[in-house]
One Martini backbone bead per residue (centre of mass of N, CA, C, O) as a GRO file, in nm:
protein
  381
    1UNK     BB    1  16.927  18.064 -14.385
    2UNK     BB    2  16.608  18.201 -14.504
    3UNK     BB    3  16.280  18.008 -14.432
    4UNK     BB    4  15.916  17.995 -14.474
    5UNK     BB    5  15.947  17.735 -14.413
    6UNK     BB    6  15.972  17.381 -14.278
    7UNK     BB    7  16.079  17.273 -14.511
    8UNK     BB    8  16.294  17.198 -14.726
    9UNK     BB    9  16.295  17.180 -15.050
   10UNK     BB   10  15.953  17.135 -15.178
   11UNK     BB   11  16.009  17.177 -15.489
   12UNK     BB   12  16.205  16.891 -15.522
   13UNK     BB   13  15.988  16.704 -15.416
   14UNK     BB   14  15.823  16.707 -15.674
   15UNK     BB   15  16.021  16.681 -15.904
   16UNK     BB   16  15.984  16.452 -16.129
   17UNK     BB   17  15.751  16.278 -15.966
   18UNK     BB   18  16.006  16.259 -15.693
   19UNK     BB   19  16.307  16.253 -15.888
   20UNK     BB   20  16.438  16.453 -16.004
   21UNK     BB   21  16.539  16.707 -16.270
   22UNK     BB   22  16.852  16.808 -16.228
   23UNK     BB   23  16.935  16.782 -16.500
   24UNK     BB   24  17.072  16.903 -16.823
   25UNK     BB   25  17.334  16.852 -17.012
   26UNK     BB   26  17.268  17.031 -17.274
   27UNK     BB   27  17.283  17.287 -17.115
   28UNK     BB   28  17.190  17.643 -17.248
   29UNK     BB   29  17.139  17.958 -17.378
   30UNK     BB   30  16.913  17.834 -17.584
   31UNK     BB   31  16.737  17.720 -17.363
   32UNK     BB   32  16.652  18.041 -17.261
   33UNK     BB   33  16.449  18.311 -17.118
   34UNK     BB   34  16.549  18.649 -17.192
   35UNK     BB   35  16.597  18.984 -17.265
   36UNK     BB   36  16.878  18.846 -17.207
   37UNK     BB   37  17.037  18.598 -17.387
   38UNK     BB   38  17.346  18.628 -17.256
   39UNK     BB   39  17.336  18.586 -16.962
   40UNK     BB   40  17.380  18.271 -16.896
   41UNK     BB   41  17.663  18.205 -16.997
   42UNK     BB   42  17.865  18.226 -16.765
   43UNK     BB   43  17.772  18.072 -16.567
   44UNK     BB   44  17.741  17.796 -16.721
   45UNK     BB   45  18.014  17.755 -16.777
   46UNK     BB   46  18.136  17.757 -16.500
   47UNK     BB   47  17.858  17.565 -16.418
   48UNK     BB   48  17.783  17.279 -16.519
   49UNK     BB   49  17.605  17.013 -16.524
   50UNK     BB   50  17.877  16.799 -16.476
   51UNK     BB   51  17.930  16.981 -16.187
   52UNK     BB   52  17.710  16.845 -16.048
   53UNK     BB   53  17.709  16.527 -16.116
   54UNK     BB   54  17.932  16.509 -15.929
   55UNK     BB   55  17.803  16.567 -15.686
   56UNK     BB   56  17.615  16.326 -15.701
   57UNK     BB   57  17.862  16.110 -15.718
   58UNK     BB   58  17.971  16.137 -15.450
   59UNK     BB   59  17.707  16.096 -15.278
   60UNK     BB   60  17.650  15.906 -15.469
   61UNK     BB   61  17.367  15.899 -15.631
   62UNK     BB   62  17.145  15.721 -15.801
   63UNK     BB   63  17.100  15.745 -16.153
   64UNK     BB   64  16.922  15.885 -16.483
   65UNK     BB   65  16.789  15.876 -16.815
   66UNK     BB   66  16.523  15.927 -16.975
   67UNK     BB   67  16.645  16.139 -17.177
   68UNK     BB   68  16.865  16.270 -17.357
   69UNK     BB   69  17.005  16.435 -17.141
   70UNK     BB   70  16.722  16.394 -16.826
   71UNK     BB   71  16.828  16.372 -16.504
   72UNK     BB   72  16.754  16.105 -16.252
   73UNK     BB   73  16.662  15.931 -15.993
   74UNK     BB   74  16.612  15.640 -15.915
   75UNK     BB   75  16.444  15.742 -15.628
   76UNK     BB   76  16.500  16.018 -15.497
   77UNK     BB   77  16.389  16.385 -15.407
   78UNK     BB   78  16.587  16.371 -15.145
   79UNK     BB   79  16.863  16.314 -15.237
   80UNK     BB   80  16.924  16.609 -15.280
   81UNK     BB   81  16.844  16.755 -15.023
   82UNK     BB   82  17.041  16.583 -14.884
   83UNK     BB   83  17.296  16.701 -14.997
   84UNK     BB   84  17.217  16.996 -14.932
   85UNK     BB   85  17.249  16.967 -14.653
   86UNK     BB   86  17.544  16.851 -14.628
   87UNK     BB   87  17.688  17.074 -14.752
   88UNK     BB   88  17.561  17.298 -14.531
   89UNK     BB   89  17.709  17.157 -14.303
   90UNK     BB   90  18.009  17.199 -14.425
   91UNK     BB   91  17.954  17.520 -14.425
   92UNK     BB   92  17.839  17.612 -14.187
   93UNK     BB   93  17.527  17.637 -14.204
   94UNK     BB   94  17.221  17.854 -14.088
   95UNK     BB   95  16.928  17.742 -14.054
   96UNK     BB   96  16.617  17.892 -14.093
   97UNK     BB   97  16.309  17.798 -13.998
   98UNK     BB   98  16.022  17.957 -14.016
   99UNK     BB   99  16.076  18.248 -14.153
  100UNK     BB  100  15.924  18.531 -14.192
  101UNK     BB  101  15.950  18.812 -14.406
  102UNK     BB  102  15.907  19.133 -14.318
  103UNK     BB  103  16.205  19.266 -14.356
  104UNK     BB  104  16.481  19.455 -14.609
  105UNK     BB  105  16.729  19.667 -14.534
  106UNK     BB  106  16.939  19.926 -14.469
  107UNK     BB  107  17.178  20.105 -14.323
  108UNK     BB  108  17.382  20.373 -14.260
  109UNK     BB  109  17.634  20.141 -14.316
  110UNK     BB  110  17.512  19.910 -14.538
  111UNK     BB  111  17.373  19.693 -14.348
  112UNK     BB  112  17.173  19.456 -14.346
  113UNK     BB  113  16.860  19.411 -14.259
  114UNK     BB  114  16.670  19.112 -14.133
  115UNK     BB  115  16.335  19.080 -14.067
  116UNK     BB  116  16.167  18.874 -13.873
  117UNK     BB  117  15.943  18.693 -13.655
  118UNK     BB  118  16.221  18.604 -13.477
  119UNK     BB  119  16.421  18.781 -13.633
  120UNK     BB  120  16.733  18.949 -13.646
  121UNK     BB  121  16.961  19.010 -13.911
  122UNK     BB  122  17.312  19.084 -14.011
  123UNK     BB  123  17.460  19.198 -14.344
  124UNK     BB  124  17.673  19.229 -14.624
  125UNK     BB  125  17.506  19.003 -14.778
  126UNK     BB  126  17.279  18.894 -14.984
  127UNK     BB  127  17.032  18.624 -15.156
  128UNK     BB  128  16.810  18.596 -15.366
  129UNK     BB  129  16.616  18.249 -15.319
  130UNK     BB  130  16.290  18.239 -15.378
  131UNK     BB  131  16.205  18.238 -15.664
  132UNK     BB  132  15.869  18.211 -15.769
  133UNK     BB  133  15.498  18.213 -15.840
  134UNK     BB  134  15.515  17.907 -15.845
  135UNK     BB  135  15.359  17.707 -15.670
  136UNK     BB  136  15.161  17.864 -15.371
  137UNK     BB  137  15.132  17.602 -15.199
  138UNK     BB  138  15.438  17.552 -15.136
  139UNK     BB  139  15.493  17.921 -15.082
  140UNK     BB  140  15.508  18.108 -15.316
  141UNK     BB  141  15.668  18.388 -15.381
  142UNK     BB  142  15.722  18.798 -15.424
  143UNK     BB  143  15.991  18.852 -15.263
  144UNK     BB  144  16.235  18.912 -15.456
  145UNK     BB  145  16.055  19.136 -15.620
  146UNK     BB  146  16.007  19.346 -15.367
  147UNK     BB  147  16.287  19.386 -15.241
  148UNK     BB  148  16.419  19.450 -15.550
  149UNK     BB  149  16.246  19.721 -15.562
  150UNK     BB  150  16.318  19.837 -15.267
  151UNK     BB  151  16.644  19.883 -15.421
  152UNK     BB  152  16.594  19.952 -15.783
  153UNK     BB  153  16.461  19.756 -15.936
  154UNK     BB  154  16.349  19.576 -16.176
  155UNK     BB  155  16.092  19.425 -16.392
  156UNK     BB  156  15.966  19.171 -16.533
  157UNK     BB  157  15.690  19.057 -16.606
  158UNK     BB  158  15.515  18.823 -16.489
  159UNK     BB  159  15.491  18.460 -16.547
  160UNK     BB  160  15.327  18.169 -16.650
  161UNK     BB  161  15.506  17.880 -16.704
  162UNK     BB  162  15.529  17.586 -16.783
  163UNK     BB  163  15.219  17.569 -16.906
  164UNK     BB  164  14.884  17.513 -16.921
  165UNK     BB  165  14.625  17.545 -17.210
  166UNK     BB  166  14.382  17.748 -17.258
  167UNK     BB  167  13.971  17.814 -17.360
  168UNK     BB  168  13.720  17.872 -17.529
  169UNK     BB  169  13.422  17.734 -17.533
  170UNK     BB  170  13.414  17.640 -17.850
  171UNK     BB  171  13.630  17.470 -17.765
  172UNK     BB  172  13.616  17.305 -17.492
  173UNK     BB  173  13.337  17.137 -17.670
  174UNK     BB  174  13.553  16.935 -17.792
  175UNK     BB  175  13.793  16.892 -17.587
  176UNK     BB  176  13.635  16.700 -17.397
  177UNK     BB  177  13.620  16.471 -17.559
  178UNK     BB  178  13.942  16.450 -17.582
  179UNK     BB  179  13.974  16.367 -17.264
  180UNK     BB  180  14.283  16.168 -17.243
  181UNK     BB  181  14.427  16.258 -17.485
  182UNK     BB  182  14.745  16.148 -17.681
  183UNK     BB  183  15.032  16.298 -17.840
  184UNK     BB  184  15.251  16.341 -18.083
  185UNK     BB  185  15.409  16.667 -18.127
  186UNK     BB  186  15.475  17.005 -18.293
  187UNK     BB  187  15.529  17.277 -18.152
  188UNK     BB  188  15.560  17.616 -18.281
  189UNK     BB  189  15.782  17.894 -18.209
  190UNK     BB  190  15.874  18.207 -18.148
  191UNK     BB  191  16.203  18.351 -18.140
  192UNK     BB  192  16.321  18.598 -18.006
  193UNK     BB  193  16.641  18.747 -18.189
  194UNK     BB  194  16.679  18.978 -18.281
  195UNK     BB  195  16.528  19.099 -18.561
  196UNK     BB  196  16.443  18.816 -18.631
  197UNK     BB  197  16.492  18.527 -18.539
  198UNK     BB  198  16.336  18.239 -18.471
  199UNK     BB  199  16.213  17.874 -18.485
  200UNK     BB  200  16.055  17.649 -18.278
  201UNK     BB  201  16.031  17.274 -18.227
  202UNK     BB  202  15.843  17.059 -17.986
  203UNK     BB  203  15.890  16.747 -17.983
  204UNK     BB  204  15.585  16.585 -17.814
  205UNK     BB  205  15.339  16.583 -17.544
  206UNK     BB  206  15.008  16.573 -17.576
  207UNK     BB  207  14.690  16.682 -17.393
  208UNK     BB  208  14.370  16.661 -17.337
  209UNK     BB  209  14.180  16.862 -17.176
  210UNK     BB  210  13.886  17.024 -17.032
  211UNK     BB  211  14.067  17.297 -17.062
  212UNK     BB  212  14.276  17.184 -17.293
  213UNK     BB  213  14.656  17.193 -17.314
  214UNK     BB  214  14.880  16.933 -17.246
  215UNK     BB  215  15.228  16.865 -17.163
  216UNK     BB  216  15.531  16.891 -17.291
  217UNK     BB  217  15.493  17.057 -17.532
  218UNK     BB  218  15.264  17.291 -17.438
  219UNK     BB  219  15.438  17.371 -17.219
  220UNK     BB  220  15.689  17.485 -17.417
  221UNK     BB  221  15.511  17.688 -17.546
  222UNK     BB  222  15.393  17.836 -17.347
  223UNK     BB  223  15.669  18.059 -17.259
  224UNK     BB  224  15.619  18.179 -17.529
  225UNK     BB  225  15.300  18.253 -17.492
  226UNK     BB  226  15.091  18.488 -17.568
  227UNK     BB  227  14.822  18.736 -17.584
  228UNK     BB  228  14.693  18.680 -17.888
  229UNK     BB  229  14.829  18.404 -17.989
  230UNK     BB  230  14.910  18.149 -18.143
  231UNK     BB  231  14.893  17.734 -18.199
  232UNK     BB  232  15.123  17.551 -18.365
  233UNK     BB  233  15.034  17.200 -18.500
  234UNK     BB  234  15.180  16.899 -18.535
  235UNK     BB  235  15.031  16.590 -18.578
  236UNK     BB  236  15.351  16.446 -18.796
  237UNK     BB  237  15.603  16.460 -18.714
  238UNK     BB  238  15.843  16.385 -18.968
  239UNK     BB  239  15.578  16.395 -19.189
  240UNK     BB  240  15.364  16.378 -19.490
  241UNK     BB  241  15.069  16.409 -19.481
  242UNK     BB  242  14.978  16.402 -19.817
  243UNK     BB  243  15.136  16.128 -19.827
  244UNK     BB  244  14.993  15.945 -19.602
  245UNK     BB  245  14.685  16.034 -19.754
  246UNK     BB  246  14.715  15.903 -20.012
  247UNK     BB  247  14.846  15.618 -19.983
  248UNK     BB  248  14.576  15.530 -19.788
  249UNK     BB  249  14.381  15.603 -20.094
  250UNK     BB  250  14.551  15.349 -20.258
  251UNK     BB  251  14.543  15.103 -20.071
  252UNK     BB  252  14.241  15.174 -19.903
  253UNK     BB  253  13.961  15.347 -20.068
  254UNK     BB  254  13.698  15.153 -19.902
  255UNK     BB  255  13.796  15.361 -19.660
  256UNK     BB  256  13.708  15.562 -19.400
  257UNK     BB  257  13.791  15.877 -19.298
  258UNK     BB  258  13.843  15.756 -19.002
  259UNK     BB  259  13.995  15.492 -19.062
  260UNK     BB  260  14.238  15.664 -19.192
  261UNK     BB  261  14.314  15.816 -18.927
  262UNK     BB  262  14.344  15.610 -18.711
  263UNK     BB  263  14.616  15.524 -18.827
  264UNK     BB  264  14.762  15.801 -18.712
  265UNK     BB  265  14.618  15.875 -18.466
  266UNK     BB  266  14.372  15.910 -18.275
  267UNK     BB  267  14.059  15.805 -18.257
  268UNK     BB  268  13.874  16.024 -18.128
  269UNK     BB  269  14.053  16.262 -18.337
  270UNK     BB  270  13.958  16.127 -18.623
  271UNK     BB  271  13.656  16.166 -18.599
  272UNK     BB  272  13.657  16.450 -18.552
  273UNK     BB  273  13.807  16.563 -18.825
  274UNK     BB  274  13.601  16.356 -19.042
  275UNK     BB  275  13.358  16.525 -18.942
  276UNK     BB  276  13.451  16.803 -19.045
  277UNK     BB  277  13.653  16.778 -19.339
  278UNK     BB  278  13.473  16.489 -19.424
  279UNK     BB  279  13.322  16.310 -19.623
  280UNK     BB  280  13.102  16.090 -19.708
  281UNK     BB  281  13.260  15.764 -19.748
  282UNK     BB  282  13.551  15.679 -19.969
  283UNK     BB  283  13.861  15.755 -19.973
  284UNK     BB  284  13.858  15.739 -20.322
  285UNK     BB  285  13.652  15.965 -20.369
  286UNK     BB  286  13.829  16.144 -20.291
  287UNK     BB  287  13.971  16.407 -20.355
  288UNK     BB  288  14.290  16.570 -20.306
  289UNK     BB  289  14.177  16.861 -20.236
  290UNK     BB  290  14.049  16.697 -19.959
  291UNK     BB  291  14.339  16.602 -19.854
  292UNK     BB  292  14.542  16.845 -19.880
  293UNK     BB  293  14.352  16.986 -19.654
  294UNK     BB  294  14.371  16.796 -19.415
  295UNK     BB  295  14.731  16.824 -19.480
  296UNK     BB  296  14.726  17.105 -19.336
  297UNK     BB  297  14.616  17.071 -19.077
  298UNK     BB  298  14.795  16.836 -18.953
  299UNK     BB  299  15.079  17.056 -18.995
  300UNK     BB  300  14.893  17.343 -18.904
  301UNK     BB  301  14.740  17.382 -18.627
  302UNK     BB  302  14.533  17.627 -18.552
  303UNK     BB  303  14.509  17.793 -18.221
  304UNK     BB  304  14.337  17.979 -17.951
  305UNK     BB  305  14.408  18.068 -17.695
  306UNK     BB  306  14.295  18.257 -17.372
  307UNK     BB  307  14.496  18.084 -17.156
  308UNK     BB  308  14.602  17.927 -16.830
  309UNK     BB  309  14.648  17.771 -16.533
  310UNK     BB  310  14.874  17.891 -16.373
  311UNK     BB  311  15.080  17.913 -16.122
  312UNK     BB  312  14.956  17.634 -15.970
  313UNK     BB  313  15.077  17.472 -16.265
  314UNK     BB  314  15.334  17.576 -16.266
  315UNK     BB  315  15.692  17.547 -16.301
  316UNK     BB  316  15.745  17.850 -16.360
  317UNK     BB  317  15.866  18.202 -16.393
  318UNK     BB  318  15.841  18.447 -16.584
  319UNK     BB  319  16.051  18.667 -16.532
  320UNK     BB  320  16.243  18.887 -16.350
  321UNK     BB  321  16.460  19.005 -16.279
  322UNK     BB  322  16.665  19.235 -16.392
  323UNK     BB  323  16.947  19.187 -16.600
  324UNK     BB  324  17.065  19.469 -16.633
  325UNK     BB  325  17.045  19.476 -16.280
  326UNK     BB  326  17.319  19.259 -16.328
  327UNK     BB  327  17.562  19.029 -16.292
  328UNK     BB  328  17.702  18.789 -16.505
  329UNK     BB  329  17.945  18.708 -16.302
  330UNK     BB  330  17.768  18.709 -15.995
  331UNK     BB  331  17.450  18.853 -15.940
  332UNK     BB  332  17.494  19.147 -15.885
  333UNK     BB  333  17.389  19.448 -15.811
  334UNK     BB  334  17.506  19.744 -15.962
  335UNK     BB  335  17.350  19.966 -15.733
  336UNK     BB  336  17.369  19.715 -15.469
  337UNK     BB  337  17.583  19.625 -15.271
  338UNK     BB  338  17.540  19.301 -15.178
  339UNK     BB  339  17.273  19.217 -15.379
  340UNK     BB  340  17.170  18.916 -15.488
  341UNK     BB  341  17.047  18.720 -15.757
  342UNK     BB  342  16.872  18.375 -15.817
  343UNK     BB  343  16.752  18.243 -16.007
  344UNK     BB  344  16.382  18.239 -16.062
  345UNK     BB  345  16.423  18.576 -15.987
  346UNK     BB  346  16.495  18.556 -16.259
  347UNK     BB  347  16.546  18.677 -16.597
  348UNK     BB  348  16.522  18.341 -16.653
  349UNK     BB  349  16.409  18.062 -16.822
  350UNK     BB  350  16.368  17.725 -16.879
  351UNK     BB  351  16.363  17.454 -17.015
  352UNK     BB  352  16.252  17.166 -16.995
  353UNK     BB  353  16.454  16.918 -16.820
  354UNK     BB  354  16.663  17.086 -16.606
  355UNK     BB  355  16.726  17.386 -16.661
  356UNK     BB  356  16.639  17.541 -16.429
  357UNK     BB  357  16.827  17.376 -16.213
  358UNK     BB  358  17.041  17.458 -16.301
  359UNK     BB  359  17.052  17.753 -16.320
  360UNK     BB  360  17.082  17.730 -15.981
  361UNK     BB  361  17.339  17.632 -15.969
  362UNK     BB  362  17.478  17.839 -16.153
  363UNK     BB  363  17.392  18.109 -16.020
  364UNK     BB  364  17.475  18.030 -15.731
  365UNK     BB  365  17.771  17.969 -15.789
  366UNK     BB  366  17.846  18.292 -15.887
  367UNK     BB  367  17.776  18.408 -15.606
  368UNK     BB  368  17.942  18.250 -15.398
  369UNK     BB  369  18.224  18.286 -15.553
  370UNK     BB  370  18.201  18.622 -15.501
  371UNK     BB  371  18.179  18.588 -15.160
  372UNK     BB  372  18.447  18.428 -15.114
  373UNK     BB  373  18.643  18.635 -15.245
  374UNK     BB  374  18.574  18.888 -15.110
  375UNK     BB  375  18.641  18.750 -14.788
  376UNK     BB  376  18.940  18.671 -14.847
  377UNK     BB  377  19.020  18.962 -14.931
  378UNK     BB  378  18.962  19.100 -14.693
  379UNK     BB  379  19.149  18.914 -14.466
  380UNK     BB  380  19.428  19.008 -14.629
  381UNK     BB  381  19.350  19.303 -14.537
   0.00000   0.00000   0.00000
């Protein structure tokens, strides 16, 4: 293993608030994005969830779920690195670390050599696992992608995935006022799938920050969203705008539509809803064609980013390595026998809650039995 930090998986030790999100229970193929969505089907199938949380649990490490199937440490996201560390030395794995990757090319004999600035390495097989451009003061490279190019592979151009939503100047200007507000809310996603496609609402928390909206709800949206296109939002999730303010005017009258909103609401986001849609007065006294007017924008919030907060911020990234020119049961390049490619580095992402860190389970587990199977028969032969 050639690793160009000093230290391993630094990554995994920041995951989940420094308690890593190892897995999530539930990850299958509809969780993922990628220009192929079947391609992550085989390797999930072979290595689950389940089976790495059995490695979890061989290794003692005590486990809970935060919310139903998404898996955290009790103590600390270093139990993961450590056990990781504990296979690679039961399999006589050579770690190298601090090792800065110069060049990777083949010889005439088909034998890849990988040199580093600190040594020459030569290799009948290489399995590219260095992540995407994801948080690049932890030392993230587009190191992958590179190689891959260098080798005949496509790349799917790259993009911070999973990350907060900027906005443009006259949104900003009221967005700052909301600054450190949160609410559970719906973000509504369309996802391309075959000639139709589906829609999907993830509900979730969102934050208003000084430059946009962050959040699970907004992280989770990020990933579907694209330049130029909108971002509709429901503010109440499972419940029925116009009859909740209804309700509200036919209980409650002589109460003024700021403190109508705050009952639903958080209150500075109240305030400012009806100072912008509702008249000044007691909402009894408003039409309802003015309360299901703003039951509608409750209801579908359609806000318009204007960019993201880049990889700096973000938690993975989006496109990478083409799956067209890759096995989807080995993981290895179809027109460049021996170079393997998995994780963060393919064009897979995962949905929010572990299913990244699984797909690196499941993508590293069919390359690694692919060149294990491989060296058997060698031997045999």
């Amino acid at each position: 293993v050639l690793d160009h930090a000093a230290q391993p998986g630094r990554k995994i030790l920041i995951s989940g608030g420094g308690r890593c999100n190892f897995t999530h229970l539930d990850s299958g193929p509809d969780m993922f994005l990628s220009a192929n969505p079947h391609f992550a089907k085989s390797a999930l199938a072979r290595y689950t969830p389940a089976d790495f949380l059995e490695l979890v649990k061989r290794h003692r490490i005590a486990w809970h779920a935060k919310t139903p199937g998404q898996l955290f440490c009790d103590r600390s996201a270093s139990e993961i690195v450590g056990m990781l560390m504990r296979e690679c030395q039961q399999g006589n794995v050579a770690m190298h670390l601090s090792n800065r990757i110069i060049a990777v090319r083949r010889d005439a004999d088909g034998i890849f050599v990988v040199e580093t600035d600190r040594m020459v390495l030569h290799a009948r097989a290489i399995v590219l696992a260095t992540g995407g451009l994801s948080i690049p003061k932890l030392g993230a490279t587009g190191l992958s992608h590179d190689v891959a190019r260098r080798f005949g592979l496509k790349i799917i151009e790259p993009a911070p995935a999973l990350v907060p939503l900027t906005f443009g100047p006259c949104d900003r200007e009221w967005m700052t006022g909301l600054a450190g507000v949160s609410m559970e809310i719906g973000a509504k996603c369309h996802v391309s799938q075959g000639r139709r496609g589906r829609d999907v609402v993830f509900r979730d928390g969102m934050l208003f920050t000084h430059r946009g909206l962050s959040g699970p709800a907004i992280l989770q949206a990020s990933s579907y969203w694209r330049s130029g296109a909108s971002l509709d939002i429901d503010c109440l999730p499972g419940r029925d705008a116009a009859r909740c303010l209804r309700e509200l005017k036919k209980a409650r009258p002589r109460m003024g539509g700021a403190a109508m909103l705050a009952s639903l609401l958080p209150q500075r986001l109240a305030h400012l809803l009806a100072a912008r849609h509702l008249p000044d007065g007691p909402v009894g006294e408003m039409p309802d064609g003015v309360l299901d007017a703003l039951a509608g924008l409750l209801s579908s919030w359609r806000l318009m980013p204007t960019g993201s907060e880049g990889y700096a911020k973000a938690e993975v990234t989006r496109g990478g390595i083409d799956t067209a020119g890759l096995s989807s049961q080995t993981m290895e390049a179809r027109d460049v026998p021996g170079l393997f490619a998995v994780g963060e580095a393919v064009d897979v992402t995962g949905w929010l809650g572990g299913h990244n860190f699984q797909w690196a389970w499941s993508s590293g587990h069919a390359a690694g039995r692919a060149l294990a199977e491989r060296t058997q028969a060698e031997r045999r032969d």
